[in-house]
Coordinates of C-alpha atoms and ligand atoms in Angstrom, one line a residue:
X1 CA 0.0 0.0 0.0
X2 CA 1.3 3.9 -0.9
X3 CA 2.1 5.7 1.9
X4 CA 1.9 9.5 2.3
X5 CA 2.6 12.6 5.1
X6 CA 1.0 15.9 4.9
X7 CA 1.9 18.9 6.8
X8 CA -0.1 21.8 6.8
X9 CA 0.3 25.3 7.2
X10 CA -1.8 28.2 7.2
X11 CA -5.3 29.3 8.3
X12 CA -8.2 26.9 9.0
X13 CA -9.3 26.4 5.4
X14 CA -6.4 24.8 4.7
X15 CA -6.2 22.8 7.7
X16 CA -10.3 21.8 7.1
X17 CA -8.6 21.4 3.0
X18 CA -5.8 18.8 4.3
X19 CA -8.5 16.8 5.8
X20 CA -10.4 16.7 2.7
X21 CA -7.2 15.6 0.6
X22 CA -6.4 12.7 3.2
X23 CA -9.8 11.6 2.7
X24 CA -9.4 11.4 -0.9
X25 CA -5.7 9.6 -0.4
X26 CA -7.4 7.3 2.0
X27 CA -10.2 6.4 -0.6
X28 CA -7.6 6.1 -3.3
X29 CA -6.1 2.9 -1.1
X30 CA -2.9 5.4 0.4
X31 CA -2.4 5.1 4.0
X32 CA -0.8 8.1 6.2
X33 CA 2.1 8.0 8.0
X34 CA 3.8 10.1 10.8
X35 CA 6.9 11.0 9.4
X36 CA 8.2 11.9 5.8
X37 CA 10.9 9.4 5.8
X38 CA 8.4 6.4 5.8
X39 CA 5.8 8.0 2.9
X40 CA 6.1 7.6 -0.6
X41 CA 3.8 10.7 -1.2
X42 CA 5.0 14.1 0.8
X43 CA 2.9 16.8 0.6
X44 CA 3.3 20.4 1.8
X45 CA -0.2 22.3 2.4
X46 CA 1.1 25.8 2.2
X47 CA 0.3 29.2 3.5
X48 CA 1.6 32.5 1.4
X49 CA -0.6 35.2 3.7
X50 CA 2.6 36.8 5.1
X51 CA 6.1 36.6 3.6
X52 CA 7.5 34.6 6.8
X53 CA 4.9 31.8 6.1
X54 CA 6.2 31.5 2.7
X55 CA 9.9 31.2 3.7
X56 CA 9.0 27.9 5.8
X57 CA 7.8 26.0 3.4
X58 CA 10.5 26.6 1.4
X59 CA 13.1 25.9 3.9
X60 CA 11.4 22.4 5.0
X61 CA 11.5 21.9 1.0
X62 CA 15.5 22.3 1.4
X63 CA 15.8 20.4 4.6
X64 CA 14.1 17.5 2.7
X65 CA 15.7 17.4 -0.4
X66 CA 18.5 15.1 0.1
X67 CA 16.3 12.7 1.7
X68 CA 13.8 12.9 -0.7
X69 CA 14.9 10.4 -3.1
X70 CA 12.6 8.2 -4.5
X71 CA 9.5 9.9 -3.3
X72 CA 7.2 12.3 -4.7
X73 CA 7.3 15.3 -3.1
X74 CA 4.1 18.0 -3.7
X75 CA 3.6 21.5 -3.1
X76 CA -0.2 22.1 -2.7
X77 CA -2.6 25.2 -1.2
X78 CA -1.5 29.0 -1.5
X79 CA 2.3 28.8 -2.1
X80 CA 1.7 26.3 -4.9
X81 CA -1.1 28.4 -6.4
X82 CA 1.2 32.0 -6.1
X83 CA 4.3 30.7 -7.2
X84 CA 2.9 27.6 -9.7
X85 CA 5.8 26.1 -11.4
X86 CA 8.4 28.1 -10.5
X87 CA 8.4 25.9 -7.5
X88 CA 10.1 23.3 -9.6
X89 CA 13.1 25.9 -10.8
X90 CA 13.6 26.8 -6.8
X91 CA 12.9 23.0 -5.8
X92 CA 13.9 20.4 -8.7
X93 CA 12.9 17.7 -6.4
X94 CA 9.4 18.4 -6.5
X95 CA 6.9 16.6 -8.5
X96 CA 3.4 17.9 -7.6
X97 CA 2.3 21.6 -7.5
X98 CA -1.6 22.0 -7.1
X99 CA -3.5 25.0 -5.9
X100 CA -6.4 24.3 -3.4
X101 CA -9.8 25.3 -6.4
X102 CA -7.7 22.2 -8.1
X103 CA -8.2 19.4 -5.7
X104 CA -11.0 18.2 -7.1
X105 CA -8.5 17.1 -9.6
X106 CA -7.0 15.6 -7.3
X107 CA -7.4 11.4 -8.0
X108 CA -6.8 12.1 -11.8
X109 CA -3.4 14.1 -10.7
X110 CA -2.9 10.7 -8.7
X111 CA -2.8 8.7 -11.4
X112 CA -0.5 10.5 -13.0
X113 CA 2.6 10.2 -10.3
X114 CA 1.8 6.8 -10.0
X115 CA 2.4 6.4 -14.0
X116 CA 5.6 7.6 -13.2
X117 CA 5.0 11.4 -14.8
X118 CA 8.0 13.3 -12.9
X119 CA 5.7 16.9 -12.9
X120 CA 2.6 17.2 -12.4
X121 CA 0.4 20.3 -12.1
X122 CA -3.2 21.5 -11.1
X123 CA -3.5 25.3 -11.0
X124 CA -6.5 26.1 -13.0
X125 CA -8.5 28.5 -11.1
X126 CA -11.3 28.7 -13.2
X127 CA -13.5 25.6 -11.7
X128 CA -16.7 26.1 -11.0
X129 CA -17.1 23.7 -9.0
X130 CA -16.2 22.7 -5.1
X131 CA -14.2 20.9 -3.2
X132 CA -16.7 17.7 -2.5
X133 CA -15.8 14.2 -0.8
X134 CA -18.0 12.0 0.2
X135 CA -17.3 12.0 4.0
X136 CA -14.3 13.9 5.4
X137 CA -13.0 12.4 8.4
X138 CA -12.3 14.9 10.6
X139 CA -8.7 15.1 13.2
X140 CA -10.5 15.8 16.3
X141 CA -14.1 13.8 16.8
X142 CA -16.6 16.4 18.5
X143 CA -15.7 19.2 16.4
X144 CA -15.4 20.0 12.7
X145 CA -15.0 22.6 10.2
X146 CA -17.5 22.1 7.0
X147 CA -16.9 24.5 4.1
X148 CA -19.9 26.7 3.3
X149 CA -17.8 29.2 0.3
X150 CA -14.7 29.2 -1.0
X151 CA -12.3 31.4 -2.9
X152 CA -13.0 35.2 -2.4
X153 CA -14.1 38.3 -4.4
X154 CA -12.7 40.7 -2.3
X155 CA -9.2 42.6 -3.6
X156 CA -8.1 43.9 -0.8
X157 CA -4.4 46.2 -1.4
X158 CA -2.6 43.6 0.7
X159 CA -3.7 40.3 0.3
X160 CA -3.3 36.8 -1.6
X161 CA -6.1 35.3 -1.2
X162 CA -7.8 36.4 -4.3
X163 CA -5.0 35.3 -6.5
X164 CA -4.1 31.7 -4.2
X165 CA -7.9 30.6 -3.6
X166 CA -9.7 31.3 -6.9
X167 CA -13.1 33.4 -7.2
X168 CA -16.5 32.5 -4.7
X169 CA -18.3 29.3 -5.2
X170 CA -20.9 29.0 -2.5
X171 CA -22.1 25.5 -1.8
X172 CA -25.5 24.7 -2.5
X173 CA -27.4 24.7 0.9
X174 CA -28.7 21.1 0.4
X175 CA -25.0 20.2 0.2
X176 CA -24.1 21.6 3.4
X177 CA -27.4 20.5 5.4
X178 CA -26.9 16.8 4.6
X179 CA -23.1 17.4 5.9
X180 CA -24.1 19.0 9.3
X181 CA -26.6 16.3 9.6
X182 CA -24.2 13.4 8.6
X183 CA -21.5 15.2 11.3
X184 CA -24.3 15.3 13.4
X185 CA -25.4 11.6 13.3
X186 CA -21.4 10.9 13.4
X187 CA -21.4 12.5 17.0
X188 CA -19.8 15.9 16.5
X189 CA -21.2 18.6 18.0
X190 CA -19.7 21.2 17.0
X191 CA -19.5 22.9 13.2
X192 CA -17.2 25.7 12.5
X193 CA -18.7 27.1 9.1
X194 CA -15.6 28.3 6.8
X195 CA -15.1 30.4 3.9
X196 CA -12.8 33.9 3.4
X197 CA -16.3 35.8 3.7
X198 CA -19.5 33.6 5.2
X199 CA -21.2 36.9 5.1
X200 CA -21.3 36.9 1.3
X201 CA -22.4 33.2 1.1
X202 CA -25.6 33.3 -1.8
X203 CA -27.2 29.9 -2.2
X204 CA -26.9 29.1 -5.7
X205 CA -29.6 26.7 -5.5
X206 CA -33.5 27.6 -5.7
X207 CA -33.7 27.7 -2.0
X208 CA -31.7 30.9 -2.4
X209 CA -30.7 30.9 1.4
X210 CA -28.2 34.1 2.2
X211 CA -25.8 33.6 5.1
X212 CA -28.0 34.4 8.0
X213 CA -31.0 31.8 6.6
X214 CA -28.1 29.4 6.5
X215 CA -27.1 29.8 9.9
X216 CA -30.9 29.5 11.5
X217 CA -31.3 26.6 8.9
X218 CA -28.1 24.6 10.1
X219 CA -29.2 25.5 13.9
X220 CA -31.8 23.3 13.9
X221 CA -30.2 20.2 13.4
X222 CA -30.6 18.0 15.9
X223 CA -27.5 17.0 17.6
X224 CA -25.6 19.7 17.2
X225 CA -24.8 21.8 20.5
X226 CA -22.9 24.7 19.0
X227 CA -22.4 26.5 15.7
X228 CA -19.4 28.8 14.5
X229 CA -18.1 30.5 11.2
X230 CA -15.5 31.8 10.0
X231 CA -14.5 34.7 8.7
X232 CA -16.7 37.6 8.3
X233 CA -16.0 41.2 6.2
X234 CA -17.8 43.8 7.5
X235 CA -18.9 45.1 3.8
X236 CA -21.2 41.9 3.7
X237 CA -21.9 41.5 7.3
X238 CA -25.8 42.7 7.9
X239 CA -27.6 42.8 11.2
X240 CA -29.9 39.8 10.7
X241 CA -26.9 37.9 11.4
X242 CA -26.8 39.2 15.1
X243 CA -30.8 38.6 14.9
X244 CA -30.2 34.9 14.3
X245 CA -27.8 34.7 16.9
X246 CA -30.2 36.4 19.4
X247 CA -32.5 33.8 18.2
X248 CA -30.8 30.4 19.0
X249 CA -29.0 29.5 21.7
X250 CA -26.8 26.6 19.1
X251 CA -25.6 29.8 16.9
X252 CA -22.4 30.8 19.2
X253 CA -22.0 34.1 20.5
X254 CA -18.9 34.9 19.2
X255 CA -18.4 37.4 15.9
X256 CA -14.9 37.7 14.5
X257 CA -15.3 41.0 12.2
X258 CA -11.5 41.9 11.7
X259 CA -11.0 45.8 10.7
X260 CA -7.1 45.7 10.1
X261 CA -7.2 49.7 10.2
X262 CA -9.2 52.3 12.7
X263 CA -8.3 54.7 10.2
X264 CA -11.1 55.2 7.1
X265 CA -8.3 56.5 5.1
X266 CA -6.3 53.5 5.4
X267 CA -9.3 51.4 4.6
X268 CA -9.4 53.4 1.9
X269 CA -6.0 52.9 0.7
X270 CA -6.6 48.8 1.5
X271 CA -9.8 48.5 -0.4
X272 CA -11.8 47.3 2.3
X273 CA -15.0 48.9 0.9
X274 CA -16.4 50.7 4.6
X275 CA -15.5 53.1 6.7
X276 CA -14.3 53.4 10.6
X277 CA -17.9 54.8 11.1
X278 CA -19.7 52.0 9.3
X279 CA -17.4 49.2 11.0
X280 CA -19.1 50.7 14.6
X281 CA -22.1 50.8 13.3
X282 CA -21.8 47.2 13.1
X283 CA -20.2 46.6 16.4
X284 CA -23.0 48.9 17.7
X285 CA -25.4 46.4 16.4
X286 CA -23.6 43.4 18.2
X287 CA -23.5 45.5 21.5
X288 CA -27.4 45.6 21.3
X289 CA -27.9 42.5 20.9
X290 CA -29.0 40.1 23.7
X291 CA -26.9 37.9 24.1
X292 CA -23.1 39.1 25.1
X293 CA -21.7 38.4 21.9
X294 CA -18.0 38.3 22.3
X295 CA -16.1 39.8 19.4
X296 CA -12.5 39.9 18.2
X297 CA -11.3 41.1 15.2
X298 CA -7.7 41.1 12.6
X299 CA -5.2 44.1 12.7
X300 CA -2.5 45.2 10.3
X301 CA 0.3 48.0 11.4
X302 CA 2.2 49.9 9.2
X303 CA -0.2 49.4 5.8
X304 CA 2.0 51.8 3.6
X305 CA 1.1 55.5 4.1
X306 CA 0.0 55.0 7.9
X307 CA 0.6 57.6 9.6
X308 CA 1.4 58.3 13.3
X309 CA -2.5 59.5 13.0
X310 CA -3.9 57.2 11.4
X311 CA -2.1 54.5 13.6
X312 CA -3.7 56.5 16.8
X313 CA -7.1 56.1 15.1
X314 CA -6.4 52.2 15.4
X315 CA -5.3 52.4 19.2
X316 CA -8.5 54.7 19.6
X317 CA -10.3 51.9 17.7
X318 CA -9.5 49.7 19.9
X319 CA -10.3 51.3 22.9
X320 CA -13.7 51.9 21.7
X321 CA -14.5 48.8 20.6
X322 CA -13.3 46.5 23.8
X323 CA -12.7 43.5 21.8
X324 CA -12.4 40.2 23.6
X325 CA -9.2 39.4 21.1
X326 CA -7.2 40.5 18.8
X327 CA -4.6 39.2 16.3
X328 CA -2.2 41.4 14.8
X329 CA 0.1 41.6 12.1
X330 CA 2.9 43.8 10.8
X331 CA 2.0 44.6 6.9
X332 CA 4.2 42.3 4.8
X333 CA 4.3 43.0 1.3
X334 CA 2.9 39.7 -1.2
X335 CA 3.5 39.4 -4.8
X336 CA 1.0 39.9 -7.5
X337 CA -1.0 42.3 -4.5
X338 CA -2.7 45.8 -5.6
X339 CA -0.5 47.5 -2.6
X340 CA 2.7 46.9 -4.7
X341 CA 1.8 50.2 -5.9
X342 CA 2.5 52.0 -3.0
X343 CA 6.1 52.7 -2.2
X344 CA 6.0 54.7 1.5
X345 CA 7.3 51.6 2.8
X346 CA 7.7 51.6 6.6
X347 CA 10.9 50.2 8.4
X348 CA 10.6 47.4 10.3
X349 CA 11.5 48.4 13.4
X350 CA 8.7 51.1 13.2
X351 CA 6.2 48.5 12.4
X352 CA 8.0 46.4 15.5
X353 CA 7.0 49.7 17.7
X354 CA 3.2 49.8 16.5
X355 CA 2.4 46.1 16.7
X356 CA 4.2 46.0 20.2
X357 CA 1.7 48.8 21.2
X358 CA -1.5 47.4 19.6
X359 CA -0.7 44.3 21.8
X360 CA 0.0 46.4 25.1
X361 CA -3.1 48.2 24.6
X362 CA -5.2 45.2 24.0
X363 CA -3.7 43.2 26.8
X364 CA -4.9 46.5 29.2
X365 CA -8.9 45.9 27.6
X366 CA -8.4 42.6 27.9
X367 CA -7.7 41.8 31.5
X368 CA -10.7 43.7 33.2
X369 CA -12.8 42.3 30.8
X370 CA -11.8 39.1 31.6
X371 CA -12.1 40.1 35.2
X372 CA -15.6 40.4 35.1
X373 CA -16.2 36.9 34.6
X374 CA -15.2 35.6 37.9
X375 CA -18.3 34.6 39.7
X376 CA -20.2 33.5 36.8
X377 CA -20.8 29.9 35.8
X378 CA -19.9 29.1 31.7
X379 CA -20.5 26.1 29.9
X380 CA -17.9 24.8 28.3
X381 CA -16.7 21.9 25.3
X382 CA -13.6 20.1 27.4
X383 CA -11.0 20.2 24.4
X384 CA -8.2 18.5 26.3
X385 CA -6.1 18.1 29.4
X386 CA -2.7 20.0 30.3
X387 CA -0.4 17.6 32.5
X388 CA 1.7 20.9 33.4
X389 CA -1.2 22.7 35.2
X390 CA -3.1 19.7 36.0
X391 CA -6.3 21.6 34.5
X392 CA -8.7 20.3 31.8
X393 CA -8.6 22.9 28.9
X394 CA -12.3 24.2 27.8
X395 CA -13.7 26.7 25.3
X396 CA -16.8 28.6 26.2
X397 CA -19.6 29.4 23.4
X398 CA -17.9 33.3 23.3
X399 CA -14.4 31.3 22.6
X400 CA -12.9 32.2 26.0
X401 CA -10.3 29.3 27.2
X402 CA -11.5 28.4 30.5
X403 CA -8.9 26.0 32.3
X404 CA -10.7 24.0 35.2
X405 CA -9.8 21.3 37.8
X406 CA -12.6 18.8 38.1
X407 CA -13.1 17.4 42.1
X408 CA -14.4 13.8 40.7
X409 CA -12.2 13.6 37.5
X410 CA -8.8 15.5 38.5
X411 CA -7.0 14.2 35.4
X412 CA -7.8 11.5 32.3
X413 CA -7.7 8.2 33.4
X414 CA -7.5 4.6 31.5
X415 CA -10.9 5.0 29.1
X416 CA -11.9 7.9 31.3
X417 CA -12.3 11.1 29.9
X418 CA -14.1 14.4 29.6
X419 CA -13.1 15.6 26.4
X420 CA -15.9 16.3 24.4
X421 CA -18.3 16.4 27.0
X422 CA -20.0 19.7 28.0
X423 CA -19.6 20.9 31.6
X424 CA -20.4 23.8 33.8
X425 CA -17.8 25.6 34.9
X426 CA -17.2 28.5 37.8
X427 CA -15.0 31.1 37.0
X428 CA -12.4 31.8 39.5
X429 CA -9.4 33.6 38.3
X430 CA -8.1 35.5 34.8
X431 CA -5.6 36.7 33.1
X432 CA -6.0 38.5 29.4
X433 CA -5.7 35.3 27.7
X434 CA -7.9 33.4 29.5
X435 CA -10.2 31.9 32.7
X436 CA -9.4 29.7 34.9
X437 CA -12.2 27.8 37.6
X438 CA -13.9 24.6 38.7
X439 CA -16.6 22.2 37.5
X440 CA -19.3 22.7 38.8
X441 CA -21.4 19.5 39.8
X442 CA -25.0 19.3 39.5
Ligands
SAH501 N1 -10.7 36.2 4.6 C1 -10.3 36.6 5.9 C2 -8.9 36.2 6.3 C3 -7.8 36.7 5.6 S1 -6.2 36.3 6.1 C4 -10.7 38.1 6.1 O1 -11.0 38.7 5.2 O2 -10.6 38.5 7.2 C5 -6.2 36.6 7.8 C6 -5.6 37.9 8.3 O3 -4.3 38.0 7.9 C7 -6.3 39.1 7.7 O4 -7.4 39.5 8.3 C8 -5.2 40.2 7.8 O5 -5.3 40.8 9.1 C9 -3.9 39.3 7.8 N2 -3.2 39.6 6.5 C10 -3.6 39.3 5.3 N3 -2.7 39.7 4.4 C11 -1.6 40.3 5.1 C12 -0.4 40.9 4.7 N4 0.0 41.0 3.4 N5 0.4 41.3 5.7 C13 0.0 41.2 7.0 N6 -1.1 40.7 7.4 C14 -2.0 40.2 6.4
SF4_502 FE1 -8.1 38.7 1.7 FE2 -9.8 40.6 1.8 FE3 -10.5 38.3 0.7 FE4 -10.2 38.5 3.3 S1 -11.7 39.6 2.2 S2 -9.4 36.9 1.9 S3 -8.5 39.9 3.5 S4 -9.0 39.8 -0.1
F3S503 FE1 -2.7 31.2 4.2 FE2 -4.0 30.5 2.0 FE3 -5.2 30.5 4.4 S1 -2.6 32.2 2.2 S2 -4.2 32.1 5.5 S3 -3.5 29.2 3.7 S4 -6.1 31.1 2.5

């Protein structure tokens, strides 16, 4: 039997993506394997967002090489897509390059390498149609992602995505309600609904659901105990969203909108399509709702042309929102991006200076915030153990790691778990990162 190893890299579509091709391997008659050294097939899943993710999967190509002989080593996902077959110029012992809207191509590209063809490629982006397997085993058993768009139509200054995942294809709604179902029936209860932009998710079938139908639609399937997505832009993000939300207990309450800029200027300059004042109108929206919806957001620093203004606007941003997390980046510059036309480049020590103080200022919101919780009583998924603290590691329906001791179950024991289970947990301590309490026992 072939054997292969994947690694991924990257953001959550691709992890959700590698899942998707080892299903396909494993249906093909390949088995996976731990380590490179015993596969026959390696693949890379790649991630070209900043320039730093790039550089890795180049330099784990390079560490390879010289044991790479008689195996087929592939380049799939973003890098693969970006860079196409240039990949075999900078890595000769390559033999697969395939960008993620070609894995549907996948089996026939299989049969290929095993014909012995020494390069093959799949890099059309032009398919209309999904990435669909029959059933995608998923790494962890009570919670999977489940693909609702893919590709984006978006062209914002300073981003990849565009050019590495293809145009939209929404998935017809039937499609994805059979899938939740069939998760459901398989005993996950947890779906994390992906796509660059959920919000602009259009049903291309007659039942013509948008993104906020969806949502209410997948929330009553029975089984199912909670219900994320992933990501949202706030030019397709309407308030029915928070309305379903409000409505259904399942439908988490937890809304990552990322701004990257407080400044409508540097929106401006990034395509992002709305202004700082639109962006809190849409927080504004989530504040009323009633539910406490958590939210947490993406940040770029140093965009070129941000000035020591426009970066205040962000810290100002940031105070005004009170976001329960933030990730942050320092602009890096991408081929083939609509930002290579701006040349006030920013040194990276300055960028350093602004994403250090973007973190400071969010660690001050984020501690009192967090503060407030103790007292209360959260449910939460138990996702694991961690031996070092002795805790159980759990994630309430806002997100919020909540480490607890149990009185009854202090630790896993021989076919003894909790992981997976839902419990109710009192919160007794934080930090800015997260909770930390005990189960409570009913
Ligand atoms: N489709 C999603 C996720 C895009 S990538 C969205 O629209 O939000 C995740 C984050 O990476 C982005 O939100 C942005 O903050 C960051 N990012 C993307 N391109 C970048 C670049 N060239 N330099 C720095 N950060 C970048
Ligand atoms: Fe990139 Fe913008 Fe599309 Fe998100 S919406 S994937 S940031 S182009
Ligand atoms: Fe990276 Fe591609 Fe995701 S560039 S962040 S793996 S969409």
């Amino acid at each position: 039997m072939k054997k292969f190893y994947i690694e991924t890299f990257g953001c959550q579509m691709n992890v959700h993506d590698s899942e998707k091709v080892i299903s396909t391997l494993v249906n093909k008659g390949y088995s996976q394997v731990e380590l490179p050294d015993d596969a026959d097939l390696v693949l890379y899943n790649t991630c070209s967002i900043r320039d730093k993710a790039e550089a890795k999967v180049f330099q784990r190509l390079n560490e390879f090489k010289k044991r790479s002989k008689d195996k087929v080593v592939g380049v799939i996902g973003c890098v693969a897509q970006q860079e196409g077959e240039k990949i075999f110029d900078r890595a000769p012992h390559v033999g697969l390059v395939a960008g993620s809207a070609s894995y549907n191509q996948l089996p026939q590209m299989l049969v290929q390498i095993e014909a012995g063809a020494r390069r093959v490629t799949g890099l059309s982006l032009d398919t209309e149609d999904t990435f669909e397997v029959p059933f995608t085993k998923r790494d962890n058993p009570h919670k999977a992602f489940l693909t609702i768009i893919e590709g984006c139509d978006k062209s914002c200054a300073y981003c990849v995505v565009p050019m590495t995942r293809g145009p939209e294809r929404s998935r017809a709604s039937a499609g994805i309600l059979e899938e939740a179902r069939q998760l459901a029936a398989n005993g996950y209860t947890e779906i994390t609904l992906l796509g660059q932009n959920v919000n602009s998710y259009r049903d291309p079938s007659d039942a013509g659901l948008d993104f906020a139908m969806l949502l209410r639609r997948i929330g009553e399937v029975q089984g199912l105990k909670r219900i994320r997505f992933t990501t949202s832009h706030p030019r397709d993000f309407v308030r029915d969203i928070v309305h379903a939300i409000d409505e259904n207990p399942v439908l988490c309450n937890h809304i990552h909108l990322p701004v990257q800029s407080g400044s409508t200027e540097i929106l401006d300059r990034m395509r992002r399509l709305y202004t700082r004042d639109e962006y809190l109108r849409q927080i504004d929206w989530m504040k009323a709702a009633k539910r406490d919806i958590a939210i947490t957001s993406d940040i770029i620093v140093g965009f070129p042309g941000e000035t020591e203004a426009d970066f205040e606007k962000t810290l100002g941003l940031l105070d005004t929102v009170q976001y329960d997390a933030v990730f942050s980046f320092k602009y890096s510059q991408r081929p083939n991006t609509p930002a290579l036309q701006y040349t006030e480049h920013m040194s990276e020590e300055e960028k350093s200076r602004r994403l250090t103080m973007v973190q400071e200022r969010q660690r001050q919101i984020q501690l009192p915030r967090n503060i407030n919780y103790i007292g209360s009583v959260e449910e939460v998924l138990v996702e694991g153990y961690n031996r070092a603290t002795q805790q159980w590691i759990g994630k309430t329906s806002q997100f919020k790691t909540l480490n607890f001791s149990h009185p009854v179950v202090p630790a896993p024991a021989e076919g003894h778990t909790l992981e997976g289970s839902y419990l109710d947990v009192r919160v007794l301590r934080a930090g800015p990162n997260s909770l930390a309490g005990e189960a409570v026992l009913s």
